[in-house]
JSON list of C-alpha atoms and ligand atoms in Angstrom, two decimals:
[
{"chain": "A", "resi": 1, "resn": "UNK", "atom": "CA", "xyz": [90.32, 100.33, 81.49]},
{"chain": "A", "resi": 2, "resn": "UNK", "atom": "CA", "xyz": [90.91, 99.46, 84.87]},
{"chain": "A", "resi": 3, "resn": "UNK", "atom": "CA", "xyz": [91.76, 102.48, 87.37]},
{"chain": "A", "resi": 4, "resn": "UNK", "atom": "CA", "xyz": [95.16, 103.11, 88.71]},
{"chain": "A", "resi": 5, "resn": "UNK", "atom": "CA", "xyz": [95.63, 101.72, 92.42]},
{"chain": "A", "resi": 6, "resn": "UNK", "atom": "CA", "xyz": [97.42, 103.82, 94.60]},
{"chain": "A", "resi": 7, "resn": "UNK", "atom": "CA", "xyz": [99.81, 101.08, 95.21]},
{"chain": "A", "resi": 8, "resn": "UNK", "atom": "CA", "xyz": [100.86, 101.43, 92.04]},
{"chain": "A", "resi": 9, "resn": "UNK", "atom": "CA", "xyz": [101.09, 104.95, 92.69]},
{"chain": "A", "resi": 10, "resn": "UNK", "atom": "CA", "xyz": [103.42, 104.19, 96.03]},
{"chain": "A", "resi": 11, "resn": "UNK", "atom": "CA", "xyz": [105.70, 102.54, 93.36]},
{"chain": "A", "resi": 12, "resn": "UNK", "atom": "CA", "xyz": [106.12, 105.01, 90.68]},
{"chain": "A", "resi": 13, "resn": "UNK", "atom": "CA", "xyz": [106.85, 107.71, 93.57]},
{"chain": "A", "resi": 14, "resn": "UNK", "atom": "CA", "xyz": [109.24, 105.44, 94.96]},
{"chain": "A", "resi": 15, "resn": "UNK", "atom": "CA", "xyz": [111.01, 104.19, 91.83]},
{"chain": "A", "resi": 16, "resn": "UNK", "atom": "CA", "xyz": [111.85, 107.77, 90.46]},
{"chain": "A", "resi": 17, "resn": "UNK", "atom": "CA", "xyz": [113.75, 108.14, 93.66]},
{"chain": "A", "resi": 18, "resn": "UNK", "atom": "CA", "xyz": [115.66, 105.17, 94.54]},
{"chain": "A", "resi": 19, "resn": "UNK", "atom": "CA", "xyz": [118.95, 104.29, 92.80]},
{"chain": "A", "resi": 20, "resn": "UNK", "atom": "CA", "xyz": [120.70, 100.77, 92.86]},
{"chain": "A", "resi": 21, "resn": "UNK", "atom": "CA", "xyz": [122.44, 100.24, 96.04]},
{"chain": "A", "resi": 22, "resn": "UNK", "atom": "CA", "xyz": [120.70, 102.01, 98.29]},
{"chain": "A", "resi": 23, "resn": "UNK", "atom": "CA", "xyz": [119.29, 100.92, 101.23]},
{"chain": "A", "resi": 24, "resn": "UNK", "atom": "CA", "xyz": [115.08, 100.80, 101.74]},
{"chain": "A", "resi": 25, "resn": "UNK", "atom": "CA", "xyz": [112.57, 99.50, 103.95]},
{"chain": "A", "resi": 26, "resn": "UNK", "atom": "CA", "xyz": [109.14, 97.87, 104.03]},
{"chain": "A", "resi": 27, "resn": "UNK", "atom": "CA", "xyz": [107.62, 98.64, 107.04]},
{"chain": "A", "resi": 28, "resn": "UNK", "atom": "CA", "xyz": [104.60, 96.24, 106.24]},
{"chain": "A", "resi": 29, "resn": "UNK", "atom": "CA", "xyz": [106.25, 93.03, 104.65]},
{"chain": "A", "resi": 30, "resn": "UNK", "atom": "CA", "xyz": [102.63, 91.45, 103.95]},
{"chain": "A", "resi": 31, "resn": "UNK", "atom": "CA", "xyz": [102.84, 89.11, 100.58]},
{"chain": "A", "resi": 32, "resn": "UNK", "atom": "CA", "xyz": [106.29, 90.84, 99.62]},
{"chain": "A", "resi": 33, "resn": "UNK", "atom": "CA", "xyz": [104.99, 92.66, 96.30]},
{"chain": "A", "resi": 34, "resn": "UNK", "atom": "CA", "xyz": [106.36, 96.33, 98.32]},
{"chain": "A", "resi": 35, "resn": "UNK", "atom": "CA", "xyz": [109.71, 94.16, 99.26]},
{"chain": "A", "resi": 36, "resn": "UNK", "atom": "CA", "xyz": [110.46, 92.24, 95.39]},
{"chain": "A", "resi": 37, "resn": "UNK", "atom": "CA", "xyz": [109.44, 96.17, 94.05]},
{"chain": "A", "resi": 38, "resn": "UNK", "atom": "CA", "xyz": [112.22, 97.60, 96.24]},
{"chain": "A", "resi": 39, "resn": "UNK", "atom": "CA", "xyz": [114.41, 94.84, 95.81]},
{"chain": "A", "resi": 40, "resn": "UNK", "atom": "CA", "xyz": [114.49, 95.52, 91.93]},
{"chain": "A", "resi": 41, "resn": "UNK", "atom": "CA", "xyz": [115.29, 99.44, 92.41]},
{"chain": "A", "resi": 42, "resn": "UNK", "atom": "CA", "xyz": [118.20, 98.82, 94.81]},
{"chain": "A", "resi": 43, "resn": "UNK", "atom": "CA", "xyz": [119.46, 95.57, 92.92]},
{"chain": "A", "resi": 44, "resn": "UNK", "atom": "CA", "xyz": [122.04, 93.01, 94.52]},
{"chain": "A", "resi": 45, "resn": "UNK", "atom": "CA", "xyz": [124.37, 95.40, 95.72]},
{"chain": "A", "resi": 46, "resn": "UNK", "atom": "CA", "xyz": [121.40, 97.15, 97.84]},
{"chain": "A", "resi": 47, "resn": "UNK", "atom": "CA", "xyz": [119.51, 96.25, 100.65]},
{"chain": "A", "resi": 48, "resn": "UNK", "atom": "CA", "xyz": [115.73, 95.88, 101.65]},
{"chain": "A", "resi": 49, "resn": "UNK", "atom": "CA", "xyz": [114.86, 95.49, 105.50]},
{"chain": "A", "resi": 50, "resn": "UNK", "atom": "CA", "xyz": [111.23, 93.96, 105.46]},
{"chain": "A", "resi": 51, "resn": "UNK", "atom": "CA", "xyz": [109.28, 93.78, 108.80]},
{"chain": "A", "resi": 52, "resn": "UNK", "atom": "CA", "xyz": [106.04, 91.88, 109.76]},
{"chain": "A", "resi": 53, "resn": "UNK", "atom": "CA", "xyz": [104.60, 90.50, 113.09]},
{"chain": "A", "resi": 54, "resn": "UNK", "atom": "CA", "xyz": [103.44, 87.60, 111.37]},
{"chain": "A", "resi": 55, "resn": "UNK", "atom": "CA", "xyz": [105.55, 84.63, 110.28]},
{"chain": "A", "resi": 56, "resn": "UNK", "atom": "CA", "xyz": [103.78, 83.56, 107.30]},
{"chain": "A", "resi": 57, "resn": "UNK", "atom": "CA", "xyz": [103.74, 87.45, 105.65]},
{"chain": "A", "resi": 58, "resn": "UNK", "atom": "CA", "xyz": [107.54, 86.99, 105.75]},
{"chain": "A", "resi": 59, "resn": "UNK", "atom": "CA", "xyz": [107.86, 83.17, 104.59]},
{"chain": "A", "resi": 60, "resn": "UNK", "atom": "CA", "xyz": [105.87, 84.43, 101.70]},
{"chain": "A", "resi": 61, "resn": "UNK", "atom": "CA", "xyz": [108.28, 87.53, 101.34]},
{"chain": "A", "resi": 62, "resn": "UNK", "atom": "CA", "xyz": [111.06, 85.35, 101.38]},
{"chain": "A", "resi": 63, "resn": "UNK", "atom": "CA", "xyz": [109.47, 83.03, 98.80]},
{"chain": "A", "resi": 64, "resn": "UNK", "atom": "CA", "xyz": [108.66, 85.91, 96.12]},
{"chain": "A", "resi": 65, "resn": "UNK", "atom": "CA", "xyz": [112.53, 87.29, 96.78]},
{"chain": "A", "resi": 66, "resn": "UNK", "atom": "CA", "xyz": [113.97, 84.24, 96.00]},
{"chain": "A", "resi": 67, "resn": "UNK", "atom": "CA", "xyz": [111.77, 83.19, 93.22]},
{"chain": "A", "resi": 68, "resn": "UNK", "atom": "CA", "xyz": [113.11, 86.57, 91.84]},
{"chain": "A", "resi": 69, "resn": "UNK", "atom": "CA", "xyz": [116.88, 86.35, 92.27]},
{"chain": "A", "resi": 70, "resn": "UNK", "atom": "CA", "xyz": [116.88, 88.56, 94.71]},
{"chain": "A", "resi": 71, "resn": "UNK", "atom": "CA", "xyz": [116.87, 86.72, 98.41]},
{"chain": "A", "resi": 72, "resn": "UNK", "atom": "CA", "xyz": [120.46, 87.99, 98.97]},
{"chain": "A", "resi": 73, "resn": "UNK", "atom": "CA", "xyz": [118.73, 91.66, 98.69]},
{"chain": "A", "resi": 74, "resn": "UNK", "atom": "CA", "xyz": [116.12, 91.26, 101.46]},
{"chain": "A", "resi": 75, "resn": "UNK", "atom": "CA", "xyz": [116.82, 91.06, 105.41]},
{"chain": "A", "resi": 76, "resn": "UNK", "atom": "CA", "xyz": [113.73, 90.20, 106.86]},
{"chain": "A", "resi": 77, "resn": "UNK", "atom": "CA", "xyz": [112.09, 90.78, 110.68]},
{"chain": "A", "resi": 78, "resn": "UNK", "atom": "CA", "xyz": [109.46, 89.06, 112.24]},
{"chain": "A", "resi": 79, "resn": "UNK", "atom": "CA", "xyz": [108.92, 91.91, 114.51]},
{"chain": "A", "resi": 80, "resn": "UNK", "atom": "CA", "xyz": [106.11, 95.05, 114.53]},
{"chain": "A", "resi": 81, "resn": "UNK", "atom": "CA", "xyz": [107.46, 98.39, 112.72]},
{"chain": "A", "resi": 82, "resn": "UNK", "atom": "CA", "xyz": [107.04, 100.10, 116.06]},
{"chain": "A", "resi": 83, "resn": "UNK", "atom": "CA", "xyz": [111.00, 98.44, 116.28]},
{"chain": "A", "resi": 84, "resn": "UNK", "atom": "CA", "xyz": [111.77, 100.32, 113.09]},
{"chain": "A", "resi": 85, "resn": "UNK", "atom": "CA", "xyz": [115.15, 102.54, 113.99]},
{"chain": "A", "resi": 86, "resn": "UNK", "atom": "CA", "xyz": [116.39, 99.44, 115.96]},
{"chain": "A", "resi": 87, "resn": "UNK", "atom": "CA", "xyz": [115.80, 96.61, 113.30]},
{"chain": "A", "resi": 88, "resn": "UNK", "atom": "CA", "xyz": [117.66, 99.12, 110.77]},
{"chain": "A", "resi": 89, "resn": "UNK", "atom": "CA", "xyz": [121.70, 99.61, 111.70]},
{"chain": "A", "resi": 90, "resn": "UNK", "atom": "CA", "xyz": [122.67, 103.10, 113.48]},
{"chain": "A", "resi": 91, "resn": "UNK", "atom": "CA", "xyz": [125.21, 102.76, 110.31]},
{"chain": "A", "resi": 92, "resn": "UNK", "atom": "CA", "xyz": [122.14, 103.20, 107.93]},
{"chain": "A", "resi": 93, "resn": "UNK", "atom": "CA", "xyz": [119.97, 105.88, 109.62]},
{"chain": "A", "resi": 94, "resn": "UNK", "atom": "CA", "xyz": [119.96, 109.14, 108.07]},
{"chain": "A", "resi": 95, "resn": "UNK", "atom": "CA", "xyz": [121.02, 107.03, 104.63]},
{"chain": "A", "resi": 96, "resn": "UNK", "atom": "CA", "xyz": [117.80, 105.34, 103.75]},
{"chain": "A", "resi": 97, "resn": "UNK", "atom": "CA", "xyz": [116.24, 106.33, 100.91]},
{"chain": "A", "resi": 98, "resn": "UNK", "atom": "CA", "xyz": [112.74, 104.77, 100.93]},
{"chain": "A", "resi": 99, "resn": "UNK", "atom": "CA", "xyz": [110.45, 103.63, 103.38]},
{"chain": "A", "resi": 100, "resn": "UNK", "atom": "CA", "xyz": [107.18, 101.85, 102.25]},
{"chain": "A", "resi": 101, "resn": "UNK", "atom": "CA", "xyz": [103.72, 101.49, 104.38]},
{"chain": "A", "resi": 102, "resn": "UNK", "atom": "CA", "xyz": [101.10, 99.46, 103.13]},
{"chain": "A", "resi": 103, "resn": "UNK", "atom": "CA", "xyz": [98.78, 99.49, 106.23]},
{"chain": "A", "resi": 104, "resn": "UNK", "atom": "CA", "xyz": [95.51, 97.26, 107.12]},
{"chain": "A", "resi": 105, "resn": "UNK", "atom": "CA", "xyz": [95.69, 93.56, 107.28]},
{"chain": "A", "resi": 106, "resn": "UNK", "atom": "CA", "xyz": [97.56, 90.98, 105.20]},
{"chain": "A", "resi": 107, "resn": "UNK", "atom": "CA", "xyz": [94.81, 90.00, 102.52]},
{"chain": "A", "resi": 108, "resn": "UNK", "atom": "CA", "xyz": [93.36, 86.55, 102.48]},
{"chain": "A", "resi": 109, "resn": "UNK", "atom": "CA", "xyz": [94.86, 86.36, 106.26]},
{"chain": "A", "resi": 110, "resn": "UNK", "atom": "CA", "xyz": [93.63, 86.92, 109.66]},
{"chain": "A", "resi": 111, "resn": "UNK", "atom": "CA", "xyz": [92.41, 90.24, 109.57]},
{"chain": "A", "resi": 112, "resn": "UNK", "atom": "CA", "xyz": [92.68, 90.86, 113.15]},
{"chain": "A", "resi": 113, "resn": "UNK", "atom": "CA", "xyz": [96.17, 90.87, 112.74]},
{"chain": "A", "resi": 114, "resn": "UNK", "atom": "CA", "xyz": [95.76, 94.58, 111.35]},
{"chain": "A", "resi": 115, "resn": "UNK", "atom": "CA", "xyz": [97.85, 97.68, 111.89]},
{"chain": "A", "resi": 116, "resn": "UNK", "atom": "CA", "xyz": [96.52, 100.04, 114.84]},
{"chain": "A", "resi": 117, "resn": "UNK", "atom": "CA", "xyz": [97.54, 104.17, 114.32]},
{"chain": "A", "resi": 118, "resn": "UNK", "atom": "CA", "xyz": [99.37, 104.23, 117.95]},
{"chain": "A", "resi": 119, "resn": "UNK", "atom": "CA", "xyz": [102.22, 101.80, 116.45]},
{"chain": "A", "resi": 120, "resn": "UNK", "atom": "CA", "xyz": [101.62, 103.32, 113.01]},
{"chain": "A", "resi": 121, "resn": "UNK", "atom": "CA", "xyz": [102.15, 106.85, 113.81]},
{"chain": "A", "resi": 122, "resn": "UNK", "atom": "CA", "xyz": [105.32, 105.96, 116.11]},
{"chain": "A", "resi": 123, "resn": "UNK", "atom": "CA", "xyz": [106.82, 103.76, 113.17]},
{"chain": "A", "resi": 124, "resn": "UNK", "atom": "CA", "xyz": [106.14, 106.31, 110.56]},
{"chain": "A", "resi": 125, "resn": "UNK", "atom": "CA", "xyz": [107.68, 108.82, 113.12]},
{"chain": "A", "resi": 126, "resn": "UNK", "atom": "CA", "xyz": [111.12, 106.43, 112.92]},
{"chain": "A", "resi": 127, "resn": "UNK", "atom": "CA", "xyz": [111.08, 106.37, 108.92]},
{"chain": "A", "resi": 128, "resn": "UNK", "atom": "CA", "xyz": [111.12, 109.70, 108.76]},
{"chain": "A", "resi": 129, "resn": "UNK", "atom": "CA", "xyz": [114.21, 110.31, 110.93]},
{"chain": "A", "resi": 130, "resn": "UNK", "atom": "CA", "xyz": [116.37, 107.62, 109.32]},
{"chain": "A", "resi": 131, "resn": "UNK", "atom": "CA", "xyz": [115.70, 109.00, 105.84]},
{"chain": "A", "resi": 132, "resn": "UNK", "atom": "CA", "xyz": [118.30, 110.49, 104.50]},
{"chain": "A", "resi": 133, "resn": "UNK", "atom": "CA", "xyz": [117.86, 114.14, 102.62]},
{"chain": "A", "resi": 134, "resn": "UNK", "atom": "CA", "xyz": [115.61, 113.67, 99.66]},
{"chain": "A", "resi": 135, "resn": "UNK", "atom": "CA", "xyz": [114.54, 110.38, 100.69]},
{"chain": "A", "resi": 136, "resn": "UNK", "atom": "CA", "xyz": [110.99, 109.24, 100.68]},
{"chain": "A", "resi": 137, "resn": "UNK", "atom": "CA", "xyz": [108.39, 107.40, 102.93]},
{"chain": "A", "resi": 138, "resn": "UNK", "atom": "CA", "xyz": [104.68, 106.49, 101.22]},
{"chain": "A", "resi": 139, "resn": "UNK", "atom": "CA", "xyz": [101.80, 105.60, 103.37]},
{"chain": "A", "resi": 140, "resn": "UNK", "atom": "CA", "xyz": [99.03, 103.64, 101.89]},
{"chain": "A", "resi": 141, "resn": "UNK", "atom": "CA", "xyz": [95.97, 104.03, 103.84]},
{"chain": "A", "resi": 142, "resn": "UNK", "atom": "CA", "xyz": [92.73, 102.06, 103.96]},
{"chain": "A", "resi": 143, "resn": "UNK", "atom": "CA", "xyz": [90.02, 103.93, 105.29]},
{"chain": "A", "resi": 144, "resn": "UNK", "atom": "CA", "xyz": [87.31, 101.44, 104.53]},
{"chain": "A", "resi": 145, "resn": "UNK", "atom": "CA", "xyz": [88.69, 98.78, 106.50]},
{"chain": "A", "resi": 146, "resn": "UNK", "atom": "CA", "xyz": [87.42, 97.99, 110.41]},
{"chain": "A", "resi": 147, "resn": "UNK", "atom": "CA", "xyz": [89.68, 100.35, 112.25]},
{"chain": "A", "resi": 148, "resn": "UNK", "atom": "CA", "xyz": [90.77, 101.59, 109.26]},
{"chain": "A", "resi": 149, "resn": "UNK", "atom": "CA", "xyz": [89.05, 105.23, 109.60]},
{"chain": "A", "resi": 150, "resn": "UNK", "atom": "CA", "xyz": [90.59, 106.28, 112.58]},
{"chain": "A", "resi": 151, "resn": "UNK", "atom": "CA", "xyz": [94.20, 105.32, 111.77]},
{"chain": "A", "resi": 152, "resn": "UNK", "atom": "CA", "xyz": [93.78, 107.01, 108.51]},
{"chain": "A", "resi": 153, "resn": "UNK", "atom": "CA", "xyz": [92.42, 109.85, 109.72]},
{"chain": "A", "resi": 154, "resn": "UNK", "atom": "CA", "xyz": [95.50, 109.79, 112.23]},
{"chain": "A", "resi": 155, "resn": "UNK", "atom": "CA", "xyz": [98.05, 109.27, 109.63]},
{"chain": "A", "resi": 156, "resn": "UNK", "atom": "CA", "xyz": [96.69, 112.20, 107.66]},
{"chain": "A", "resi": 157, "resn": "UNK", "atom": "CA", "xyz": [96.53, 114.51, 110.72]},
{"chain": "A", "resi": 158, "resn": "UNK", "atom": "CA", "xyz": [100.17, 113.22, 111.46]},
{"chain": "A", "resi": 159, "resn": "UNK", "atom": "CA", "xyz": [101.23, 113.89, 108.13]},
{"chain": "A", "resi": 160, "resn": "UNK", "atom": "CA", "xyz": [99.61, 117.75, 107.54]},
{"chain": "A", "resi": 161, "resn": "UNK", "atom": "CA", "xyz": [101.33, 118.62, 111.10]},
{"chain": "A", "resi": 162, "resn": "UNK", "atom": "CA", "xyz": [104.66, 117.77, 109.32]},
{"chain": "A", "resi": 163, "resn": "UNK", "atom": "CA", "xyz": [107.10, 120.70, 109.37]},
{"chain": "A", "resi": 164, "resn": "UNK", "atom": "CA", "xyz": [107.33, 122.07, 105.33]},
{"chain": "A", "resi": 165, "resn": "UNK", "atom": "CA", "xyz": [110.36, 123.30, 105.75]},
{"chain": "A", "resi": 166, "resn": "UNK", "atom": "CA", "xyz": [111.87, 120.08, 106.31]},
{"chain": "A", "resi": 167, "resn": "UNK", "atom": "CA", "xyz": [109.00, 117.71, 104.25]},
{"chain": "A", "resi": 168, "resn": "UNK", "atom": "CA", "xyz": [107.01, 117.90, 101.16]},
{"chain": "A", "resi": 169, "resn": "UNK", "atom": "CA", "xyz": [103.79, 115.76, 101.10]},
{"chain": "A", "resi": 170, "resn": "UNK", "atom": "CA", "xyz": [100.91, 115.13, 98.58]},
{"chain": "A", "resi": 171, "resn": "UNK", "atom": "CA", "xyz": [97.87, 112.44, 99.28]},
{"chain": "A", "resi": 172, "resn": "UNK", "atom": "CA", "xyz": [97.10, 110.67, 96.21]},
{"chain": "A", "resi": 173, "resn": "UNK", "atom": "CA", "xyz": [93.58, 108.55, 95.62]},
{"chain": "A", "resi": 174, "resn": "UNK", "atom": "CA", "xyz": [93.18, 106.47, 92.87]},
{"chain": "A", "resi": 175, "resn": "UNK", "atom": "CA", "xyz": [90.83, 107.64, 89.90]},
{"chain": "A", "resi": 176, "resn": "UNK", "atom": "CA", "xyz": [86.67, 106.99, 90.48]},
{"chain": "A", "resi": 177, "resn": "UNK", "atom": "CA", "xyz": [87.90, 107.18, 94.36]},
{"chain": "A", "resi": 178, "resn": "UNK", "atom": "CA", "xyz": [84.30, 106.97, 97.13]},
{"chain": "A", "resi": 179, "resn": "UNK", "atom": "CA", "xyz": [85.03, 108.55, 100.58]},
{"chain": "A", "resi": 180, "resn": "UNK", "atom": "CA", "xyz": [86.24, 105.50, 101.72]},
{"chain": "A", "resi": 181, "resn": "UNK", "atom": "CA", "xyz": [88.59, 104.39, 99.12]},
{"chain": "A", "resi": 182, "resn": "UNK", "atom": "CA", "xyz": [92.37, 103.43, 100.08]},
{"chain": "A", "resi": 183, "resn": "UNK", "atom": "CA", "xyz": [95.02, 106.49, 99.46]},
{"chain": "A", "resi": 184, "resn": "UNK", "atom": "CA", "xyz": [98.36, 107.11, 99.33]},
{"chain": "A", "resi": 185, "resn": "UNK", "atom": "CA", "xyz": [100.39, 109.82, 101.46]},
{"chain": "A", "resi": 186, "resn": "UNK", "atom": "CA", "xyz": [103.85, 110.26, 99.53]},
{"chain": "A", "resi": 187, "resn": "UNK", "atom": "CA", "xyz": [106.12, 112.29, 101.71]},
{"chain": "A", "resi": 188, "resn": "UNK", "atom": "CA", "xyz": [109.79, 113.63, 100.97]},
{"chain": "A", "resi": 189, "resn": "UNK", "atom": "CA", "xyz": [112.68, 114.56, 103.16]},
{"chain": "A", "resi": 190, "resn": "UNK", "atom": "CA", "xyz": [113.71, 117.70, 101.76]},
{"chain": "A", "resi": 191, "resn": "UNK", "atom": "CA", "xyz": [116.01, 118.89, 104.89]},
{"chain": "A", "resi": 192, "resn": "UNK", "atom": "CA", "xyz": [117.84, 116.87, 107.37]},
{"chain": "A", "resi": 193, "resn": "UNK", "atom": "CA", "xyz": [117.97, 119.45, 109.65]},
{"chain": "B", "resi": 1, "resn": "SAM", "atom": "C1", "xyz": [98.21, 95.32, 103.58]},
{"chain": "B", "resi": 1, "resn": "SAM", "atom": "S1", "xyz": [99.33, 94.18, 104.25]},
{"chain": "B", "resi": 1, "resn": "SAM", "atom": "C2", "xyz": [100.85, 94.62, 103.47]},
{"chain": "B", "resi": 1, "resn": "SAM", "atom": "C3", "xyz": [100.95, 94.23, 102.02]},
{"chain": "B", "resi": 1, "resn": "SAM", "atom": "C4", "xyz": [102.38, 94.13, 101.53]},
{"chain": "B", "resi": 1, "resn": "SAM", "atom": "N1", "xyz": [103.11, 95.36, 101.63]},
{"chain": "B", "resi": 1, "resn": "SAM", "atom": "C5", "xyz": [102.51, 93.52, 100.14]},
{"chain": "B", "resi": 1, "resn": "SAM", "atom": "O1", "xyz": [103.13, 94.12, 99.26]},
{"chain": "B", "resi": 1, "resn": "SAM", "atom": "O2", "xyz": [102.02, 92.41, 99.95]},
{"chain": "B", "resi": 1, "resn": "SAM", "atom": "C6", "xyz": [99.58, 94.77, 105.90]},
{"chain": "B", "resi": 1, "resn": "SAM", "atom": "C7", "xyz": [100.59, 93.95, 106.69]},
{"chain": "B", "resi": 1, "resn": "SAM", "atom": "O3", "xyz": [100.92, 94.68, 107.87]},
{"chain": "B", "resi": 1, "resn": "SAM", "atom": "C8", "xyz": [101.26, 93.73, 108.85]},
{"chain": "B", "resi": 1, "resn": "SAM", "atom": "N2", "xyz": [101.29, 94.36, 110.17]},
{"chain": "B", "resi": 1, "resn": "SAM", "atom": "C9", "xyz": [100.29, 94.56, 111.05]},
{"chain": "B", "resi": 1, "resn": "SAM", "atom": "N3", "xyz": [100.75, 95.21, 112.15]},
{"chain": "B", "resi": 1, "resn": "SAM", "atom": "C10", "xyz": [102.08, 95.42, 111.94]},
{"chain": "B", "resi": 1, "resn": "SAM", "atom": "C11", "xyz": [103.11, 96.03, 112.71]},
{"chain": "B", "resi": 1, "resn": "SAM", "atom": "N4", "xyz": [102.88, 96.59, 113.90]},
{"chain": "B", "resi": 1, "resn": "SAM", "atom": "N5", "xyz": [104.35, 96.04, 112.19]},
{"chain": "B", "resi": 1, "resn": "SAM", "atom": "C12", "xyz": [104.61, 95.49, 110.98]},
{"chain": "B", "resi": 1, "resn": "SAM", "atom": "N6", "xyz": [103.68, 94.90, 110.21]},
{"chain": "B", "resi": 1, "resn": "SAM", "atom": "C13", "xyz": [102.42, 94.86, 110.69]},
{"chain": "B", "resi": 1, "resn": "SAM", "atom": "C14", "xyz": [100.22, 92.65, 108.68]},
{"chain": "B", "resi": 1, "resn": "SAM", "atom": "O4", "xyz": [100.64, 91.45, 109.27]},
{"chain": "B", "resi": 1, "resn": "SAM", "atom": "C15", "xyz": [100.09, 92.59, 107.14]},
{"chain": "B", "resi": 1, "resn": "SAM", "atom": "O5", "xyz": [100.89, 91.56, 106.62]}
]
């Protein structure tokens, strides 16, 4: 049996949490499999704001949405997540629900094009205060990556200096994990204060 991927994980965190309607964002558009997942928890009447800096992550985003039903669902940014609280409506913030980040490079792309932790942490920073109480942001983290090591090592000492009073967190890893293996951070907004 194969082991549980902590994507997978990402998605059962986020899909006991978001409703239909609501309003969620991928902060790392990639091939679109985060986007189409959140499109089919908030449904048509929802909304899914899906950023990328590179043009063909999003034509492919755009592609799975539609192949799906579900391109009315998606509004989509060629733009880097560092933009986060400007590409999503004053209207929204402090009423998203979900914020997904699948970090690293887009696979079978141009791996140069990766995510670096200074525009990570600030992005992740911006999820956080647009959530809405009891909202959630995952972080998927690939250590063994180039680069990779240091931003995840960032992200985690970002997330552990997170105040609990006003977030719960848990890091995940998939089963079999080595030292190096992706993992997920799954963080909740438990106080908007
Ligand atoms: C691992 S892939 C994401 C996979 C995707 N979530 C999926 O479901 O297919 C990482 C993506 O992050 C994108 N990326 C890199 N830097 C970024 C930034 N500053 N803002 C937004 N996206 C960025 C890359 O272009 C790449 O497509």
């Amino acid at each position: 049996m194969s082991a549980v991927r902590v994507t997978d994980i990402a998605h059962s965190f986020v899909s006991k949490r978001l409703r239909m309607g609501e309003v969620a964002v991928d902060a790392t558009a990639g091939n679109g499999y985060d986007t189409l997942a959140l499109a089919r928890m908030v449904g048509q009447t929802g909304e899914v704001f899906a950023l990328d800096i590179q043009s063909c992550a999003l034509v492919a985003t755009g592609r799975r949405l539609k192949e799906h039903g579900l391109d009315q669902v998606g509004n989509l940014h060629q733009c880097g997540h560092e933009n986060l609280a400007d590409v999503v409506p004053d209207i929204h913030h402090g009423k998203v629900s979900a914020v997904m980040f699948n970090l690293g490079y887009l696979p079978g792309g141009d791996k140069s094009l990766m995510t670096h932790e200074q525009t990570t942490l600030s992005a992740i920073q911006q999820a956080l205060d647009i959530l809405k109480k009891g909202g959630v942001c995952t972080v998927v983290c690939y250590p063994g990556h180039e680069g990779g090591a240091r931003e995840a090592a960032m992200v985690s000492q970002f997330v552990e200096g997170l105040d609990p009073d006003l977030y719960r967190f848990q890091r995940h890893e998939s089963e079999h994990c080595k030292n190096d293996s992706p993992f997920l951070w799954a963080v909740e907004k438990i106080c908007s204060g």
